[in-house]
Coordinates of C-alpha atoms in Angstrom, one line a residue:
M113 CA 206.8 167.9 179.8
N114 CA 209.2 167.8 182.6
Q115 CA 210.1 165.2 185.4
M116 CA 211.7 166.3 188.6
P117 CA 214.4 167.4 188.0
P118 CA 212.6 168.7 185.1
F119 CA 210.2 165.7 185.2
P120 CA 211.1 162.9 187.8
S121 CA 211.2 159.6 186.5
P122 CA 213.0 156.6 188.0
S123 CA 216.2 156.0 185.7
H124 CA 215.8 152.5 183.8
G125 CA 212.4 152.5 185.1
P126 CA 211.5 150.4 188.0
H127 CA 212.3 146.7 188.1
E128 CA 213.8 144.1 190.7
A129 CA 217.2 143.8 190.6
P130 CA 219.8 142.7 189.3
D131 CA 217.3 143.1 186.1
T132 CA 218.1 146.0 184.0
T133 CA 216.4 147.7 181.3
Q134 CA 218.7 149.8 178.8
S135 CA 219.3 150.8 175.6
L136 CA 220.8 147.8 173.4
P137 CA 224.7 148.5 173.3
G138 CA 227.0 148.2 170.8
A139 CA 229.7 145.7 170.9
P140 CA 233.1 147.2 172.4
A141 CA 235.9 147.5 169.9
A142 CA 239.6 146.2 170.7
A143 CA 239.8 148.5 173.8
P144 CA 236.2 147.9 174.8
S145 CA 234.4 151.1 175.9
S146 CA 231.1 151.8 176.7
S147 CA 228.8 152.1 173.3
P148 CA 225.7 152.2 171.8
F149 CA 223.6 149.0 171.1
G150 CA 225.6 147.2 168.8
T151 CA 228.1 144.0 168.4
P152 CA 231.4 143.4 170.3
A153 CA 234.6 144.2 168.1
A154 CA 237.6 141.7 168.9
A155 CA 239.1 140.8 165.4
S156 CA 237.2 141.8 162.6
T157 CA 234.0 143.5 164.4
T158 CA 233.8 147.0 165.7
A159 CA 231.6 148.1 168.5
P160 CA 229.9 151.2 169.3
K161 CA 230.4 153.3 172.3
R162 CA 227.9 152.0 174.8
G163 CA 226.0 155.2 176.3
R164 CA 223.9 155.1 179.4
G165 CA 224.7 152.1 180.7
R166 CA 224.3 149.9 177.2
L167 CA 226.8 147.1 177.2
G168 CA 229.2 145.2 174.7
L169 CA 230.2 141.7 174.4
A170 CA 233.5 140.6 173.1
A171 CA 233.3 139.1 169.6
A172 CA 235.5 136.3 171.2
V173 CA 232.9 135.5 173.6
V174 CA 230.5 135.2 171.0
G175 CA 232.3 132.9 169.2
T176 CA 232.8 130.9 172.5
S177 CA 229.0 130.8 172.9
L178 CA 228.5 129.2 169.6
L179 CA 230.9 126.7 169.9
V180 CA 229.4 125.8 173.2
G181 CA 226.0 125.4 171.9
G182 CA 227.3 123.1 169.2
A183 CA 228.9 120.9 171.7
A184 CA 225.8 120.7 174.1
G185 CA 224.1 119.9 171.3
L186 CA 226.1 116.7 170.5
G187 CA 226.1 115.8 174.0
G188 CA 222.3 116.2 174.4
A189 CA 222.0 113.3 171.4
A190 CA 225.0 110.9 173.1
A191 CA 223.2 110.8 176.3
W192 CA 219.8 109.9 174.8
N193 CA 221.3 107.2 172.8
A194 CA 223.1 105.7 176.1
M195 CA 220.1 106.0 178.4
D196 CA 217.7 104.4 175.8
D197 CA 218.6 100.9 175.3
E198 CA 215.8 100.4 172.4
P199 CA 213.7 103.5 171.5
A200 CA 210.5 103.4 170.1
G201 CA 211.0 102.4 165.9
S202 CA 214.5 101.2 166.3
P203 CA 215.4 98.2 163.9
A204 CA 215.3 94.6 165.6
A205 CA 218.7 93.3 166.4
T206 CA 218.8 90.6 163.7
A207 CA 217.9 93.5 161.3
G208 CA 221.2 94.4 158.7
P209 CA 222.5 97.6 158.8
S210 CA 220.7 100.4 157.1
S211 CA 221.8 103.9 155.9
S212 CA 220.2 107.4 155.9
Q213 CA 218.4 108.1 152.8
V214 CA 218.8 111.1 150.8
A215 CA 215.4 113.2 150.1
S216 CA 214.6 115.9 147.6
S217 CA 214.0 119.4 149.5
P218 CA 212.9 121.9 146.7
D219 CA 213.1 125.4 147.2
S220 CA 209.5 126.5 147.0
E221 CA 208.6 129.9 147.1
A222 CA 207.5 130.8 150.9
P223 CA 203.9 131.7 151.6
T224 CA 202.7 134.9 152.1
G225 CA 202.7 135.8 155.9
R226 CA 205.2 133.4 156.7
V227 CA 208.6 134.6 158.5
E228 CA 210.3 133.3 155.3
A229 CA 208.3 135.8 153.0
V230 CA 208.4 138.4 155.5
A231 CA 212.4 138.2 155.7
S232 CA 212.8 138.0 152.3
S233 CA 210.9 141.2 151.6
V234 CA 212.3 143.3 154.6
L235 CA 216.1 142.5 154.5
P236 CA 217.0 144.5 151.4
S237 CA 215.8 147.5 153.5
V238 CA 217.6 146.9 156.8
V239 CA 221.5 147.9 157.1
K240 CA 224.2 147.4 159.4
L241 CA 226.0 150.6 160.9
D242 CA 229.3 150.7 162.0
V243 CA 230.3 154.1 164.2
S244 CA 233.4 155.3 165.5
G245 CA 234.2 158.5 167.2
A246 CA 236.6 160.2 169.7
Q247 CA 235.2 157.9 172.5
G248 CA 234.9 154.5 170.9
S249 CA 233.3 152.6 168.2
G250 CA 230.8 150.2 167.9
S251 CA 227.6 148.7 165.4
G252 CA 224.0 148.6 165.1
S253 CA 221.3 148.7 162.6
G254 CA 219.2 151.0 160.4
I255 CA 216.1 151.0 158.0
I256 CA 216.3 152.8 154.9
L257 CA 213.6 155.3 154.3
S258 CA 214.3 156.5 150.8
S259 CA 216.0 155.3 147.7
D260 CA 218.5 157.8 147.9
G261 CA 220.0 156.9 151.1
Q262 CA 218.0 158.5 154.0
I263 CA 218.1 155.8 157.0
L264 CA 216.3 155.6 160.5
T265 CA 218.1 154.2 163.6
N266 CA 218.6 155.4 167.1
N267 CA 220.2 158.0 168.6
H268 CA 222.2 155.9 170.7
V269 CA 223.6 154.1 167.9
V270 CA 225.2 157.2 166.0
E271 CA 225.9 159.5 168.9
V272 CA 229.3 158.1 169.1
A273 CA 230.1 159.6 166.2
G274 CA 229.8 163.0 167.4
E275 CA 231.1 166.1 165.2
S276 CA 233.8 164.4 163.8
G277 CA 233.6 160.4 163.8
E278 CA 232.7 158.0 160.8
I279 CA 229.6 156.3 160.0
T280 CA 229.8 153.2 157.6
V281 CA 226.7 151.6 156.2
S282 CA 226.4 148.1 155.1
F283 CA 224.1 147.1 152.5
N284 CA 222.3 143.7 152.0
D285 CA 223.8 143.1 148.8
G286 CA 227.2 143.5 150.2
S287 CA 228.0 147.0 149.5
K288 CA 229.0 149.9 151.6
A289 CA 228.8 154.0 151.8
S290 CA 229.5 156.4 154.2
A291 CA 226.9 158.3 156.0
R292 CA 226.6 161.4 157.9
I293 CA 224.1 162.6 160.3
L294 CA 220.9 164.7 159.6
G295 CA 219.1 165.1 162.7
T296 CA 219.1 163.1 166.0
D297 CA 216.5 163.3 168.8
P298 CA 217.9 162.1 172.5
L299 CA 214.1 162.0 173.9
T300 CA 212.8 159.4 171.7
D301 CA 216.0 157.7 171.2
T302 CA 215.8 158.3 167.0
A303 CA 218.0 159.7 164.6
V304 CA 218.3 160.1 160.7
I305 CA 221.4 159.7 158.7
Q306 CA 222.2 160.0 154.9
A307 CA 224.2 157.6 153.1
E308 CA 226.6 159.3 150.8
D309 CA 226.4 158.6 146.9
V310 CA 223.8 155.9 146.6
S311 CA 220.7 155.4 144.6
G312 CA 218.2 152.7 143.8
L313 CA 217.9 151.4 147.5
T314 CA 214.6 149.2 148.5
A315 CA 212.8 151.8 150.9
A316 CA 210.9 150.0 153.9
S317 CA 207.1 149.9 154.0
I318 CA 206.3 152.0 157.0
G319 CA 202.8 150.4 158.8
D320 CA 200.8 151.4 161.4
S321 CA 201.6 150.5 165.1
A322 CA 198.1 151.7 166.5
S323 CA 196.6 149.0 165.3
L324 CA 198.8 146.1 166.8
D325 CA 197.2 143.8 169.2
V326 CA 198.9 141.7 171.8
G327 CA 199.8 138.2 170.8
Q328 CA 200.1 139.0 167.3
E329 CA 203.2 137.9 165.3
V330 CA 206.4 140.1 164.9
V331 CA 209.7 139.7 163.1
A332 CA 212.8 141.7 164.4
I333 CA 215.8 142.1 161.9
G334 CA 219.2 143.6 162.5
S335 CA 222.6 142.9 163.5
P336 CA 223.1 141.2 166.8
F337 CA 226.6 141.2 168.0
G338 CA 227.6 142.3 164.5
L339 CA 225.8 139.1 162.9
E340 CA 224.2 141.5 160.1
S341 CA 221.1 140.2 158.1
T342 CA 219.8 138.1 161.3
V343 CA 215.9 137.1 161.7
T344 CA 214.0 136.5 164.8
S345 CA 210.4 136.3 165.4
G346 CA 207.8 136.2 168.2
I347 CA 204.8 138.2 169.3
V348 CA 203.7 141.5 171.0
S349 CA 203.9 140.8 174.5
A350 CA 202.6 144.0 175.7
L351 CA 201.9 147.5 174.5
N352 CA 202.5 151.0 175.8
R353 CA 204.9 149.7 177.9
P354 CA 206.6 152.8 179.7
V355 CA 210.4 152.7 179.1
D356 CA 212.9 154.6 180.4
V357 CA 216.4 154.2 179.4
G358 CA 218.2 157.2 181.3
A359 CA 218.7 161.0 180.8
D360 CA 221.3 163.0 179.5
A361 CA 223.5 165.9 181.2
D362 CA 220.3 168.2 181.0
G363 CA 218.0 165.7 183.0
N364 CA 215.9 165.2 180.1
R365 CA 214.9 161.4 179.9
T366 CA 214.6 159.3 177.1
T367 CA 211.2 157.7 177.7
Y368 CA 208.8 156.3 175.0
P369 CA 205.9 153.8 175.2
A370 CA 207.3 150.7 173.7
I371 CA 206.2 147.6 172.3
Q372 CA 207.4 144.5 174.1
T373 CA 208.3 141.5 172.4
D374 CA 209.6 138.3 173.0
A375 CA 211.3 138.2 169.5
A376 CA 215.0 137.9 170.4
I377 CA 216.7 141.3 170.3
N378 CA 220.3 141.5 171.5
P379 CA 223.1 144.3 171.3
G380 CA 223.5 145.0 167.5
N381 CA 219.8 144.9 166.9
S382 CA 219.3 148.2 168.1
G383 CA 217.6 150.7 165.0
G384 CA 216.6 148.0 163.2
P385 CA 213.1 147.3 162.2
L386 CA 210.5 145.5 163.9
V387 CA 207.9 144.3 161.3
D388 CA 204.5 143.0 160.8
M389 CA 203.8 139.6 159.2
D390 CA 202.9 142.0 156.0
G391 CA 206.5 143.2 156.1
N392 CA 205.6 146.7 157.2
V393 CA 207.8 148.6 160.1
I394 CA 205.7 149.1 163.0
G395 CA 208.7 149.5 165.6
I396 CA 212.0 150.5 166.0
N397 CA 213.8 148.1 168.1
S398 CA 215.8 149.9 170.9
S399 CA 216.3 148.3 174.3
I400 CA 216.1 145.2 176.5
R401 CA 215.2 144.0 179.8
S402 CA 217.9 141.8 180.8
A403 CA 218.7 139.5 184.0
S404 CA 222.4 140.0 183.6
T405 CA 225.0 143.2 183.5
G406 CA 228.2 143.9 181.9
S407 CA 229.2 142.0 179.2
E408 CA 226.8 139.0 179.7
A409 CA 223.6 140.9 179.1
G410 CA 221.4 139.6 176.5
S411 CA 218.2 138.4 175.4
I412 CA 215.6 137.1 178.1
G413 CA 212.5 137.7 175.8
L414 CA 211.8 141.2 176.9
G415 CA 212.7 143.3 174.0
F416 CA 211.1 147.0 173.5
A417 CA 210.6 148.4 170.4
I418 CA 209.8 152.3 169.6
P419 CA 206.5 152.2 167.8
I420 CA 206.6 154.2 164.7
D421 CA 203.3 156.3 165.0
A422 CA 204.6 157.9 167.8
V423 CA 208.0 159.0 166.3
L424 CA 207.1 159.4 162.6
P425 CA 206.5 163.1 162.8
I426 CA 209.7 163.4 164.7
V427 CA 211.5 161.6 161.9
E428 CA 209.9 163.7 159.2
Q429 CA 211.3 166.5 161.0
M430 CA 215.0 165.3 161.1
A431 CA 215.0 164.2 157.7
A432 CA 214.1 167.7 156.6
G433 CA 217.0 169.0 158.7
E434 CA 214.6 170.5 161.3
T435 CA 215.1 170.2 164.9
P436 CA 212.6 167.9 166.5
T437 CA 209.9 169.4 168.8
H438 CA 207.6 167.4 171.5
A439 CA 204.2 167.8 173.0
K440 CA 204.7 169.6 176.4
L441 CA 201.9 169.8 179.4
G442 CA 204.0 171.9 181.6
V443 CA 204.5 170.2 184.9
S444 CA 206.9 168.1 186.7
V445 CA 205.5 164.7 188.2
Q446 CA 206.3 161.8 190.5
D447 CA 205.1 158.5 190.8
V448 CA 202.4 158.1 193.6
A449 CA 204.1 155.4 195.4
D450 CA 206.9 158.3 196.1
A451 CA 204.1 160.7 197.5
T452 CA 202.2 160.8 200.6
G453 CA 198.5 161.9 201.5
V454 CA 197.0 160.8 198.3
E455 CA 194.1 158.1 198.2
V456 CA 194.6 156.6 194.8
T457 CA 197.3 153.8 194.3
E458 CA 198.6 154.6 190.8
G459 CA 199.0 157.8 188.7
A460 CA 201.4 160.4 188.3
Q461 CA 201.3 163.1 191.0
V462 CA 201.8 166.8 189.8
G463 CA 204.6 168.8 191.6
T464 CA 205.4 172.2 190.1
I465 CA 203.6 173.7 187.3
S466 CA 205.5 176.1 185.1
D467 CA 204.3 179.6 184.2
D468 CA 201.8 180.1 181.4
S469 CA 201.9 176.2 180.9
P470 CA 198.8 174.3 179.5
A471 CA 198.4 172.1 182.7
G472 CA 197.8 175.9 184.8
A473 CA 195.6 176.9 182.2
A474 CA 193.5 174.0 182.3
G475 CA 193.1 174.3 186.3
L476 CA 195.5 171.7 187.4
R477 CA 197.1 172.1 191.1
P478 CA 200.2 170.7 192.8
G479 CA 199.2 167.7 194.4
D480 CA 196.8 166.5 191.8
V481 CA 197.0 162.8 190.7
I482 CA 196.8 162.5 186.6
T483 CA 195.2 158.9 186.4
K484 CA 194.4 159.2 182.2
V485 CA 195.0 160.8 179.1
D486 CA 192.1 160.7 177.1
D487 CA 191.7 156.7 177.0
A488 CA 195.0 155.9 178.1
T489 CA 195.6 154.8 181.9
I490 CA 198.5 156.4 183.5
T491 CA 200.3 154.3 186.1
G492 CA 203.1 156.6 186.8
A493 CA 205.4 159.4 186.1
D494 CA 207.3 157.7 183.3
S495 CA 204.0 156.5 181.8
L496 CA 202.5 160.1 181.7
V497 CA 206.0 161.2 180.1
A498 CA 205.4 158.5 177.1
T499 CA 202.2 159.1 176.9
I500 CA 202.3 162.3 176.1
R501 CA 205.0 162.2 173.7
T502 CA 202.5 160.3 171.5
Y503 CA 200.7 163.6 170.6
R504 CA 201.8 166.7 168.8
P505 CA 202.0 170.2 169.8
G506 CA 198.7 172.0 169.6
D507 CA 196.6 168.6 170.3
E508 CA 194.0 168.8 172.9
V509 CA 193.8 165.8 175.1
T510 CA 191.5 164.9 178.0
L511 CA 193.1 164.5 181.5
T512 CA 191.4 162.8 184.2
Y513 CA 192.8 163.4 187.8
V514 CA 192.1 162.7 191.2
R515 CA 191.9 165.7 193.8
D516 CA 191.1 165.5 197.5
G517 CA 189.7 161.7 196.7
E518 CA 187.4 162.9 193.8
S519 CA 188.0 162.3 190.0
E520 CA 187.9 165.1 187.8
T521 CA 188.6 165.8 184.2
T522 CA 189.7 168.8 182.1
K523 CA 190.6 169.6 178.6
V524 CA 194.1 170.8 177.9
T525 CA 195.7 171.9 174.5
L526 CA 199.4 170.7 174.5
D527 CA 202.5 173.1 174.1
S528 CA 205.5 172.9 172.4
D529 CA 208.9 172.5 173.6
A530 CA 210.2 174.1 170.4
E531 CA 212.4 176.3 172.4
E532 CA 213.2 174.4 175.3
S533 CA 215.9 171.6 176.1
S534 CA 213.2 169.2 178.0
S535 CA 209.8 168.0 177.4

């Protein structure tokens, strides 16, 4: 499916300035350059070139932030002591001095379904990626898919490597290996790489993102700002959130129906897993909404992960060395809010229809407003693109659309973009 131009969709999605939705940036190296989602490199940390507006943060800033955080904690305690002359439970003035008691804290086994247990089971399957190329360097995260070193990550993490760059994989046990790219898919922001000369790795368990519920607990693992093996937890805040993080030089948009989470996700988490409380991968951490821009961008509790179900067939194609394919409806669309003369308030209005397209064969016309694909409500152009990308070529869907104020339905068999550059 194409937006205008091929498949118009607002870059970064609609939002109020200065908020931005962007792929998780990588940390810029000593000479900072825009790079994918990773950790800023100053002294010992490298960072990926930030693409499509991704941001990096200098390692020096990270160090300062940690220090200020510690100082703030001490200041808070001192203020409480000064303002509370006699806090509840404080010893009487006549009591003699007392000292802290040393308690035994046994290292017991974590109960199943707790964050500690999830982290213990998933960490061996998560890696840190350091990427360098002609245009810069950066870092991100990855998910081990096979014991012999196939690793899933984001396209924007590895794209800086280009044809002649280098990718270094750091495993949870401290070992390292070089890697090469097996395949990339900019439209879904996914990539598969192969770590060289490795064996016996712990492959991640792949879950079912279609069974997720809003409010469900999840855990994110990765290398924010280069701090590898970092674990954060939260809940699923929303599902099927259409996220558009930009377009390539040909106008093809990177849009997907994201899992929204409040688990802290920062530059460097990109490509790492979002897992359920059974330790199964249900998403690939990929982008964030930030109230800041530039080097100040960071988590405000609005992180987005690519649902694993939507991209698993594409991942399998890349792992096999095949060119990824996507379902295609064959129309260009725009948000209804950008159109005139329609009687609905949301949906995707059809602009042009390609020759011999599935949409044309199903009877759609320019001006029709698509409001549903099967049971999924379509709120705009991004929503339609993201929803269609959850299907595969050859799938039959039911489209609900509005024409001349009347709601109608039609069945469409989706085509493939196998020989085209856009979906």
